[in-house]
XYZ file of C-alpha atoms in Angstrom:
596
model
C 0.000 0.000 0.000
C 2.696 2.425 0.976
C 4.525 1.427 -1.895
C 1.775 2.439 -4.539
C 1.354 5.861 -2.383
C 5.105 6.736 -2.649
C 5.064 5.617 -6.253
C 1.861 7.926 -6.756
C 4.122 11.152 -5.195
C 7.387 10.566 -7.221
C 5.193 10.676 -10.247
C 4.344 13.896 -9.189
C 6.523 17.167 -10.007
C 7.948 18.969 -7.627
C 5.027 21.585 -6.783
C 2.063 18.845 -6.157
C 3.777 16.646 -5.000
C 4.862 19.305 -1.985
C 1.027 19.760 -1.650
C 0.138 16.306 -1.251
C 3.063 16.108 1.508
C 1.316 19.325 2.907
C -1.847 18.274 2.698
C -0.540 14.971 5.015
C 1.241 17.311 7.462
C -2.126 19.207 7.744
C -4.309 15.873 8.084
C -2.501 15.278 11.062
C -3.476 18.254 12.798
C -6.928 17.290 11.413
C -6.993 13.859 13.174
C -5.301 15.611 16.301
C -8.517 18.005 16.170
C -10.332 14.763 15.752
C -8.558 13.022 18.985
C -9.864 15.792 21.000
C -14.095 14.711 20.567
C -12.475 12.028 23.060
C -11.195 14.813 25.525
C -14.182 16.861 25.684
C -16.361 13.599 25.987
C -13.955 12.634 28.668
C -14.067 16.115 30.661
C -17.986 15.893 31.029
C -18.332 12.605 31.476
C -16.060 12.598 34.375
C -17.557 16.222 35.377
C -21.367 14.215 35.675
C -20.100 10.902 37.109
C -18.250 12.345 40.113
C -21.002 14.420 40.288
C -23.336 11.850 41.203
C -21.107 8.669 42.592
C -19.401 11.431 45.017
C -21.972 13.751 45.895
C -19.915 16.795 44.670
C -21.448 19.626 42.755
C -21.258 19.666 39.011
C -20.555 22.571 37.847
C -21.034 24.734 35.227
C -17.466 25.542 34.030
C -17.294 21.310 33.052
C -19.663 22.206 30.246
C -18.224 25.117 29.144
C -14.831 23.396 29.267
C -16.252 20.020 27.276
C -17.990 22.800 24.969
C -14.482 24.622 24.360
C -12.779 21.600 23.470
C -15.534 20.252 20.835
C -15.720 23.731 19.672
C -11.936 23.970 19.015
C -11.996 20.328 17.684
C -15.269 20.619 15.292
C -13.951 24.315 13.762
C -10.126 22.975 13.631
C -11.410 19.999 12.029
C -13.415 21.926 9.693
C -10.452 24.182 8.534
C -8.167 21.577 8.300
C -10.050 18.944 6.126
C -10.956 21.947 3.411
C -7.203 22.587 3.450
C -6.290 18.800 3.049
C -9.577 18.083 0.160
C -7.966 21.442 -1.521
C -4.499 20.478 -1.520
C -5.126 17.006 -2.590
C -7.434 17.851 -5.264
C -5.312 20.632 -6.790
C -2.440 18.136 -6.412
C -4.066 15.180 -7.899
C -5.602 17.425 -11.133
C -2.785 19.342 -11.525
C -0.432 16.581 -11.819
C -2.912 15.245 -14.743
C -2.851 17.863 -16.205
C 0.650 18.377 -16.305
C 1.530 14.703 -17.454
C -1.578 15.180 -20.060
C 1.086 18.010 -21.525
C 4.226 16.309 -20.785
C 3.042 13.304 -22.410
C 2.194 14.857 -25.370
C 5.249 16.277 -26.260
C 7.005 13.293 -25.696
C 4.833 12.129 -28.199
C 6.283 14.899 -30.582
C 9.879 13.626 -30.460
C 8.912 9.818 -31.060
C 9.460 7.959 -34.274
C 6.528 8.311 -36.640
C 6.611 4.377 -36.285
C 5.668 4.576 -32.801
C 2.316 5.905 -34.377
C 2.023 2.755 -36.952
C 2.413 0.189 -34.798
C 0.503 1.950 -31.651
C -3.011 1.899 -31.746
C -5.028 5.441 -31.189
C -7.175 3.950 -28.540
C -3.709 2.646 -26.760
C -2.544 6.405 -27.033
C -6.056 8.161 -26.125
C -6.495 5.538 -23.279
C -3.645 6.888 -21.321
C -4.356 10.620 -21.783
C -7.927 10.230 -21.076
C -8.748 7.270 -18.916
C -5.804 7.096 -17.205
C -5.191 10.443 -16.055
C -8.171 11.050 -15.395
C -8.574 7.906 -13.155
C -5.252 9.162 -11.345
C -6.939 12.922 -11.037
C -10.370 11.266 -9.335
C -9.174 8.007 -8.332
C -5.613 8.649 -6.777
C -7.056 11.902 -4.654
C -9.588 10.158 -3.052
C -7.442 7.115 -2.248
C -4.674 9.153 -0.712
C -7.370 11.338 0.841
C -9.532 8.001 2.766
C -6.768 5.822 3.072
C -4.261 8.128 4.384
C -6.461 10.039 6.768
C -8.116 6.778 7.688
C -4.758 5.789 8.778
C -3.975 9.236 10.369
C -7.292 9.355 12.478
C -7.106 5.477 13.819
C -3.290 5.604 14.582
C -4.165 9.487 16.490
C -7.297 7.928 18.659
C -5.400 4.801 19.367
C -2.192 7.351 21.248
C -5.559 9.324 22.960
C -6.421 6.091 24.015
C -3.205 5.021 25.138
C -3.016 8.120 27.605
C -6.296 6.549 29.384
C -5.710 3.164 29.753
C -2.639 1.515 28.048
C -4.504 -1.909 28.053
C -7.870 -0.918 25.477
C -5.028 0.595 23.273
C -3.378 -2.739 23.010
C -6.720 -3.700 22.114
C -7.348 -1.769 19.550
C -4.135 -2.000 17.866
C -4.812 -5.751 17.503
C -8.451 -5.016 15.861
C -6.363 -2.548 13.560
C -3.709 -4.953 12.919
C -6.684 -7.514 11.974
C -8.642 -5.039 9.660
C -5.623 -4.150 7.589
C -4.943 -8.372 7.678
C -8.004 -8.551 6.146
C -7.510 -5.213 3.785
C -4.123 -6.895 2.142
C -6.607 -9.708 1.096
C -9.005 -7.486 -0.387
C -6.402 -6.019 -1.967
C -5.108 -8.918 -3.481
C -7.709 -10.235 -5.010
C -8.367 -6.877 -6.977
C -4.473 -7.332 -8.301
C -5.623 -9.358 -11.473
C -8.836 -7.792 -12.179
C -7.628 -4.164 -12.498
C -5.080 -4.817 -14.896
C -8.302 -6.086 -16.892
C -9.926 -3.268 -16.274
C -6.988 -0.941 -17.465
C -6.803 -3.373 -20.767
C -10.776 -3.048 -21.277
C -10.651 0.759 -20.752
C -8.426 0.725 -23.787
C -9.994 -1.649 -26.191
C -13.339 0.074 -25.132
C -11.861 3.312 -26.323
C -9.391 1.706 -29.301
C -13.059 -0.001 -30.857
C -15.215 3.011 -29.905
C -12.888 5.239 -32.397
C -12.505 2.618 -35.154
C -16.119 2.758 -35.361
C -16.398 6.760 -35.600
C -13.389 7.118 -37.665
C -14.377 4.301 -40.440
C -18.523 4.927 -40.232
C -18.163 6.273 -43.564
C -16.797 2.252 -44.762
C -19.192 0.865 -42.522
C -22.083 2.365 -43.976
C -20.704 1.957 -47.791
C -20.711 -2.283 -47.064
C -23.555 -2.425 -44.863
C -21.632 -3.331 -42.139
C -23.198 -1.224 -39.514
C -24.729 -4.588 -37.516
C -21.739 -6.360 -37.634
C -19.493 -3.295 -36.041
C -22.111 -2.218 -33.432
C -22.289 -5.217 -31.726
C -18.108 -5.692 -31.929
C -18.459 -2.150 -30.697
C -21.855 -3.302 -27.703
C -19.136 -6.468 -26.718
C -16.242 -4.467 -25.692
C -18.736 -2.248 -23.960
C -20.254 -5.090 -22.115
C -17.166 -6.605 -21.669
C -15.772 -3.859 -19.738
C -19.301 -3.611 -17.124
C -19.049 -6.784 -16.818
C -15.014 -6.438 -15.604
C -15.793 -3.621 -13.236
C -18.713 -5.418 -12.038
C -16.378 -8.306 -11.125
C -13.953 -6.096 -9.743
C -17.017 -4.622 -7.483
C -18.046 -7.744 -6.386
C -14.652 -9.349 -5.516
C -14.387 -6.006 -3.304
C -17.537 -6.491 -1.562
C -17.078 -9.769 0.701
C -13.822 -8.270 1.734
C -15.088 -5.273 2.915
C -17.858 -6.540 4.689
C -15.441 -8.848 6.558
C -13.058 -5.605 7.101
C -16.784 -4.030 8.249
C -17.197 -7.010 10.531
C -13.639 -6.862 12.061
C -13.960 -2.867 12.809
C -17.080 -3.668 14.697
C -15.853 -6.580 16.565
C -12.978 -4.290 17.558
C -15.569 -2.060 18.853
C -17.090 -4.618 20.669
C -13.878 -5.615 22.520
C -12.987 -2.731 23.860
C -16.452 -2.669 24.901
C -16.070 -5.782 26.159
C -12.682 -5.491 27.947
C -13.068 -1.449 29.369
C -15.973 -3.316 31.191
C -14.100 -5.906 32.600
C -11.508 -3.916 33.605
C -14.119 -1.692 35.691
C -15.932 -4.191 36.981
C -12.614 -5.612 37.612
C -11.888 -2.342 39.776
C -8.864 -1.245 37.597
C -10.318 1.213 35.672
C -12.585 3.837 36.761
C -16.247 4.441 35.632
C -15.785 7.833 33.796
C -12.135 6.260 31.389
C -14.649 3.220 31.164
C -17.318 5.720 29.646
C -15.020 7.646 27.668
C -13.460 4.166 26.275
C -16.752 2.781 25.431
C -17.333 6.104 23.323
C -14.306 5.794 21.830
C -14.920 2.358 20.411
C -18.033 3.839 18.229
C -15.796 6.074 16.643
C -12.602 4.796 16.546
C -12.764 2.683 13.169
C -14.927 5.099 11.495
C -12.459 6.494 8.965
C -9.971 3.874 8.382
C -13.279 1.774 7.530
C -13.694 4.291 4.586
C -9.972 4.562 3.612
C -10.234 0.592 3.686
C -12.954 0.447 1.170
C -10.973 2.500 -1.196
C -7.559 1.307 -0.624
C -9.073 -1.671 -3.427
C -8.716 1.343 -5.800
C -4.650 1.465 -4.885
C -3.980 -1.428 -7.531
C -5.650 0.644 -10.216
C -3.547 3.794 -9.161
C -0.015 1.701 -9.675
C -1.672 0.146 -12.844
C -2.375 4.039 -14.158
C 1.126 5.172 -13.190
C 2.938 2.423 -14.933
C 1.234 3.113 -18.216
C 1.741 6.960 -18.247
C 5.014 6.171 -17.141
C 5.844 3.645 -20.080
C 4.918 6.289 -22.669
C 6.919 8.728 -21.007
C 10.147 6.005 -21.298
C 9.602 5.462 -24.968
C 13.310 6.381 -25.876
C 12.985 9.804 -28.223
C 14.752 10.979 -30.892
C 18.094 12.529 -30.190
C 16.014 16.489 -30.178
C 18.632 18.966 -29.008
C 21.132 18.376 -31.806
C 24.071 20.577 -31.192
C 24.916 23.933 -31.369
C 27.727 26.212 -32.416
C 30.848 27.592 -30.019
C 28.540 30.982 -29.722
C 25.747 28.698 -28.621
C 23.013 30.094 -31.651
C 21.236 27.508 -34.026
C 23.023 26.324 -36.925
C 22.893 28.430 -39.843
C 21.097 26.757 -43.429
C 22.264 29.504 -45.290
C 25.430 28.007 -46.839
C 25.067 28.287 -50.535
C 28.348 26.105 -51.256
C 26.981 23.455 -50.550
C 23.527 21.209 -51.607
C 20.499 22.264 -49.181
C 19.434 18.850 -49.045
C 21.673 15.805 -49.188
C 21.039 12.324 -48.730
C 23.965 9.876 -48.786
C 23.680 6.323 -49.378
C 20.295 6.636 -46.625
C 18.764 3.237 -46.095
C 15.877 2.871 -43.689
C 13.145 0.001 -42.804
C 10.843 -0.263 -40.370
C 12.049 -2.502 -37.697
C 12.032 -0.557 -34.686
C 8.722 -0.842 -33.698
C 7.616 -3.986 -35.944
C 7.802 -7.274 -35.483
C 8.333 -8.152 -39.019
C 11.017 -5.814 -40.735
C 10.384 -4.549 -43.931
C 13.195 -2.400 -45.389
C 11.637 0.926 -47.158
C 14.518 2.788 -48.181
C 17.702 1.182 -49.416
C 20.770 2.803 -50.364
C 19.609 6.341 -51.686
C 22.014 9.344 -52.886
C 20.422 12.508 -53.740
C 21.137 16.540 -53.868
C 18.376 19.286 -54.339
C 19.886 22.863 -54.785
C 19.035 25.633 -52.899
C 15.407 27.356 -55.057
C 14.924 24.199 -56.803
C 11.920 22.065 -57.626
C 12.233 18.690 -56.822
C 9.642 16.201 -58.072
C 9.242 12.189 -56.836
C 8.074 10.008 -58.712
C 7.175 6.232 -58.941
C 4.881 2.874 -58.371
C 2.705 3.695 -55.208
C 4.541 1.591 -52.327
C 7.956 2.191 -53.683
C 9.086 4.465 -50.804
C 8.608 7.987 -51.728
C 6.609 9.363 -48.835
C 8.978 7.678 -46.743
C 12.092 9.126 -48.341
C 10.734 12.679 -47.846
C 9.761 12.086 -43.948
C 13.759 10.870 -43.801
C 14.956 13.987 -45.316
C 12.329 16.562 -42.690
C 13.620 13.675 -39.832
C 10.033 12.240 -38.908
C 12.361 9.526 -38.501
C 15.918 8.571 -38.473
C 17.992 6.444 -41.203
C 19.180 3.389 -40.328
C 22.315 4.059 -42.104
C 23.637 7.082 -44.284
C 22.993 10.783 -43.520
C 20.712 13.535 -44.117
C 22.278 17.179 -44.022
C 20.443 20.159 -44.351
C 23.041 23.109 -45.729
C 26.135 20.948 -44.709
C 25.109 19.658 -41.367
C 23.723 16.591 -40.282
C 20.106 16.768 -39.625
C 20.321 15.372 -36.280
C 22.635 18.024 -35.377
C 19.909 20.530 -35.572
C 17.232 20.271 -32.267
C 14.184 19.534 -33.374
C 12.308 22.375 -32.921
C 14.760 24.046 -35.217
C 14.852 21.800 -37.759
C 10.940 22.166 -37.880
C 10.842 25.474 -38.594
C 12.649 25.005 -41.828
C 10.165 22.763 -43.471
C 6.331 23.437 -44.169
C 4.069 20.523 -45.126
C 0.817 20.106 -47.662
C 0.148 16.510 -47.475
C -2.505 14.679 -50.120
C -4.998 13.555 -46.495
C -5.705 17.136 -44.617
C -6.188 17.533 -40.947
C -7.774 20.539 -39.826
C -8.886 20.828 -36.043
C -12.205 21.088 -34.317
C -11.009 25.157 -33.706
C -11.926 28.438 -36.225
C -10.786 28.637 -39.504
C -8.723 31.315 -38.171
C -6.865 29.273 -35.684
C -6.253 26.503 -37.921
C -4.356 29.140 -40.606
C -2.257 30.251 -37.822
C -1.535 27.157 -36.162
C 2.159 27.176 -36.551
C 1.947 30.705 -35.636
C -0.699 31.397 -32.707
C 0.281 34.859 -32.004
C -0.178 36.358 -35.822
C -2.317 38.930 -36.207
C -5.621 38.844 -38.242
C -3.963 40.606 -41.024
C -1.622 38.475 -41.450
C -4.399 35.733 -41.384
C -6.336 37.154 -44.207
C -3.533 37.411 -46.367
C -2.314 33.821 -46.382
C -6.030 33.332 -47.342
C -5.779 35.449 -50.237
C -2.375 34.161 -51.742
C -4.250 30.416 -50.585
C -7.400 31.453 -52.512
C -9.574 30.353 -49.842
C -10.515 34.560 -48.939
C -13.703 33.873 -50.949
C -15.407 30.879 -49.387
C -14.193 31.499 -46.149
C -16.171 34.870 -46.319
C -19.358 33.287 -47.626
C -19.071 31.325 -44.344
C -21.907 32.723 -41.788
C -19.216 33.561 -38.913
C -16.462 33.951 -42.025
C -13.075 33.320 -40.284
C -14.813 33.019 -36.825
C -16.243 29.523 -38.409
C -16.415 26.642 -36.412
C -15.197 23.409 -38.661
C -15.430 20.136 -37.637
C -12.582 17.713 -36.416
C -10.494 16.632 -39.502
C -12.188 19.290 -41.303
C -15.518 17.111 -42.308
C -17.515 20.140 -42.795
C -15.090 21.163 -45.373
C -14.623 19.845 -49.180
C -11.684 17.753 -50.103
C -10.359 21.509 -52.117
C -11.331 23.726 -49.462
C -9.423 21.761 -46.818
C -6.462 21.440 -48.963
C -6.220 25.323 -49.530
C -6.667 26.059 -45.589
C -3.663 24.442 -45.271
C -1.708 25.814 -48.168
C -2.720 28.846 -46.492
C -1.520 27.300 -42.837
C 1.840 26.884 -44.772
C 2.285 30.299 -46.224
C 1.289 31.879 -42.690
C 4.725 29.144 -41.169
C 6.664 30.763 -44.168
C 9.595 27.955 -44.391
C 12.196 28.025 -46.860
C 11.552 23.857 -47.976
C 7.948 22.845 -49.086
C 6.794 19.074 -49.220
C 3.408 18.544 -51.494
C 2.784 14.628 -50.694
C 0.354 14.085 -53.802
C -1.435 17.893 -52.793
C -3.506 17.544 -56.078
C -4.451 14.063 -56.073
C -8.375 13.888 -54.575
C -9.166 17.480 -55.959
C -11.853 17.671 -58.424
C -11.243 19.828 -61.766
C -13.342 23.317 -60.084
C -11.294 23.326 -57.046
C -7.760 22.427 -59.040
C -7.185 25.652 -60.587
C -7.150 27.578 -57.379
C -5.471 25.226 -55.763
C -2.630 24.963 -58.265
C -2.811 28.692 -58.287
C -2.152 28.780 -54.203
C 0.228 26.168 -54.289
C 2.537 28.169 -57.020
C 2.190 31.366 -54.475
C 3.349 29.067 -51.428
C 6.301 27.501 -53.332
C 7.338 31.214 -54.802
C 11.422 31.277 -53.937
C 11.075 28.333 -52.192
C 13.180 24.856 -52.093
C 9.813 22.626 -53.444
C 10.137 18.715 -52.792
C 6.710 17.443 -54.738
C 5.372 13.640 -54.542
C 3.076 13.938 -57.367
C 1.592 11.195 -59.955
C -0.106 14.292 -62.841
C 2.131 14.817 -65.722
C 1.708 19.002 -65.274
C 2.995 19.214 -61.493
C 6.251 17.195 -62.277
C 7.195 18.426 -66.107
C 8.633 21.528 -65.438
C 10.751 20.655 -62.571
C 13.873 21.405 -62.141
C 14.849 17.312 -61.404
C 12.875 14.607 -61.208
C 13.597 11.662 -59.444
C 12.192 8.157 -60.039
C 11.946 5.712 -57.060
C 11.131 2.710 -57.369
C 11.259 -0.503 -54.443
C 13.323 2.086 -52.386
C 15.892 2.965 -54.653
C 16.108 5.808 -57.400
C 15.797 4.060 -60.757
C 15.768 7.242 -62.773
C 17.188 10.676 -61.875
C 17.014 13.460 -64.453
C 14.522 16.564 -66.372
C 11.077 15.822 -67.986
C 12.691 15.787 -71.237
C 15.648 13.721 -70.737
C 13.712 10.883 -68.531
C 10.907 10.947 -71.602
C 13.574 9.674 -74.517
C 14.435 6.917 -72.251
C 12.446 3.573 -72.536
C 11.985 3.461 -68.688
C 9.587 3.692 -65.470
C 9.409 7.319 -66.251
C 8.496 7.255 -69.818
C 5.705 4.786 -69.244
C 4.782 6.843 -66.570
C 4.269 9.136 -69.161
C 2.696 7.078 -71.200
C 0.087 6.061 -69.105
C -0.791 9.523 -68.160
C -1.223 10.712 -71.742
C -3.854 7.624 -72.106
C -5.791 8.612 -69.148
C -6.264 11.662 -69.802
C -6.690 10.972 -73.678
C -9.801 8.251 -72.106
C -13.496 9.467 -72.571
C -16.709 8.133 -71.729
């Protein structure tokens, strides 16, 4: 138990975890404040009983003194637990919210494999679920159990100042109900890690079926996936009803055992009186004492079942948070400033001999990239090229470092991309990728995402050059709009120019079109193309493109084909070949030549 607690407050940074070590030192004054219902039951009790076994007058100052204490106990009580509930709480939500953040730019700096092989649910399960089980959960545990602890251990010393012989008593019914709570405890052990599994899969199926109703619908699937959907529902009630009822037989029995306690000291302060070695009024106040003395640990020892679930929740934040990162500070020059990509001597972009598979985070290794060599100049347009699966998208994340080669480097102006920290490295590359994300925000805030502080001006006029000014004004709240997540309100063009326009407002010197073109229907393409040649003006242009028009006139195009470059040349040189390009060709000329 202790062990889960302590493991709960090194998870903790610095600040809570101070408040949740305040908010002990302050429950013990609270179960001091507690103790002393005991000394203002003892004052009057031994105030009325002397006033009728010995005949002498009772007077008034006894109540007033019994009336003092209570007062000072129920008020100090009062401003103690707020203190403890607010310190705890803040502590326990704060920390949440603070791994919530922590976690998620961990996330930033991991592999984009990470993201292949890990399922969403997996990922949302910790940052929803999880925290928030350690936020509610882990407060109210360390809240009940602690105090619980604090208040029985504090009466049991009270006691002990009475009559040394009930406290031995009641130290052996506490040693017996926390006998009984290590059971209880126990036999929770397997069934929360099935719990923490079914919280996941519950979330993991829960998105699949959002995310892919579209499919769902389209093969009349919809039965089929709501009840896969209804069993991992049921599934998890029927867990948590499991865990509930394995709780319930043990607490009972730790119920039992608090009131047999009572019963003893009942039991034994009687004896002793009757006995003639303990006097009437301590035999009064001790027979008080045992209706209150189990009170709170018997509520910490109800919840203290929840402690498994707490180290369960910990471990999995903490997992994610061990996922070993990319190397993300890179190094810096003797002056300590960023290094500079402004060397013209040399390529901007170089790949050497860069192979690359993915094996990290897969159990089957597939290698992707093998053995490329490639230069793009400084202003140049760069187009790829190639049979879909041959590697291209993957080739482009190597060269912006969404992940690192296997073998080979990547420089950027001379210097190793890795030598650059990420953040830096970001900033010189701006993305328009053929699937659009936009978030559940204003069309405002999604052009400015990589750029939160820009003003509205600025706003506008990366709508302009985007061409999406127009419709964005027809909108009823026009930049003010609310769009839904991904976008979905949103045609496939209009998403695609928001963020062309995102990228203009990041102005970086390297653009990336991953297939920008490809779902765009003919009335949206001639804006778009028209926003994409003001985003790429003066700019270092790496395109991924399959239409004959966005690769022709660049100034290289490169052909790869199962992860190596098969061709490497201009339009016109590549077409007198009898290659992968010039079929390429060919087979775009017949497409479009085709007619219904």
């Amino acid at each position: 138990m202790f062990g889960t607690l302590i493991k709960f407050f090194r998870f903790c940074d610095k600040e809570n975890r101070g408040k949740f070590y305040g908010s002990i030192v302050v429950g013990i004054f609270n179960s001091l404040f507690m103790a002393l219902r005991i000394a203002a039951v003892a004052v009057m009790l031994r105030g009325v009983i002397a006033s009728m076994m010995d005949g002498i007058p009772f007077e008034a100052k006894t109540v007033w003194i019994s009336f003092a204490i209570m007062c000072v106990s129920i008020i100090g009580g009062i401003i103690t637990r707020k203190i403890t509930a607010m310190w705890q709480c803040e502590g326990g939500y704060r920390t949440c919210a603070k791994k919530r953040i922590e976690i998620a730019e961990h996330l930033r700096y991991l592999p984009m494999g990470y993201f292949n092989e890990n399922s969403l649910g997996e990922i949302t399960s910790v940052t929803t679920n999880t925290m928030e089980a350690l936020g509610d959960v882990a407060t109210r545990v360390v809240m009940m159990v602690l105090q619980g602890l604090l208040d029985t251990a504090l009466i049991i010393v009270m006691i002990a100042f009475f009559d040394w012989r009930i406290a031995l008593v009641a130290l052996a019914g506490f040693a017996l109900f926390q006998f009984v709570n290590v059971f209880m405890r126990l036999s929770v052990k397997g069934i929360s890690s099935q719990k923490i599994h079914d919280d996941t899969a519950e979330i993991g199926k829960i998105l699949e079926y959002i995310q892919g109703i579209a499919e769902v619908k389209a093969y009349n699937l919809t039965g089929k996936r709501r009840k896969e959907v209804n069993d991992v529902i049921d599934r998890r009630k029927k867990t948590l009803i499991k865990m509930e009822m394995r709780c319930i037989p043990f607490a009972n029995l730790q119920s039992f055992v608090a009131k047999l306690s009572g019963v003893a000291i009942m039991i034994s302060s009687l004896y002793f009186f009757l006995s003639g070695t303990m006097a009437l009024a301590d035999c009064c106040t001790m027979i008080v004492c045992s209706f209150m003395l189990f009170n709170a640990l018997e509520s910490g020892g109800n919840f203290s079942a929840l402690l498994r679930t707490v180290d369960l929740c910990v471990d999995k934040a903490e997992k994610i948070l061990a996922l070993p990162t990319m190397d993300i500070d890179g190094k810096k020059n003797s002056d300590d400033s960023p290094v500079s990509i402004k060397n013209d001597s040399v390529p901007l972009i170089e790949a050497k001999d860069v192979t690359f598979s993915y094996d990290r985070f897969s159990k089957s290794p597939r290698k992707i990239i093998d053995g490329i060599s490639l230069s793009i100049a400084k202003n140049s347009t760069t187009a790829i090229v190639g049979p879909s699966g041959g590697g291209k998208t993957t080739f482009c994340h190597l060269l912006s470092r969404f992940w690192d080669v296997d073998s080979g480097t990547v420089t950027l102006s001379g210097k190793n991309v890795r030598d650059y920290s990420m953040d830096e490295l970001m900033k010189n590359f701006s993305f328009v990728f053929q699937n659009v994300y936009l978030f559940h925000d204003t069309i405002a805030n999604n052009i400015r995402f990589g750029e939160p502080d820009a003003s509205m001006e600025r706003v506008i006029d990366a709508a302009k050059k985007a061409c999406c000014h127009d419709f964005i004004s027809a909108l009823p709240q026009g930049y003010d709009t609310i769009i839904g997540e991904g976008g979905a309100s949103l045609s496939g063009g209009e998403r695609q120019r928001i963020s062309i326009a995102r990228a203009i407002m990041k102005d970086s010197p390297i653009i990336i079109l991953d297939e920008a073109t490809a779902n765009v229907d003919p009335e949206n393409e001639r804006d778009l193309m028209k926003a994409i040649s003001e985003l790429t003006r003066e700019k270092t242009v790496i395109m991924i493109a399959h239409r004959l028009k966005t690769v022709r006139n660049a100034d290289k195009i490169v052909v790869i084909d199962k992860g190596k470059i098969a061709e490497e040349g201009r339009h016109e040189d590549l077409s007198a070949r009898d290659g992968i390009y010039s079929r390429f060709i060919d087979s775009r000329r017949e497409a479009v030549s085709w007619k219904l």
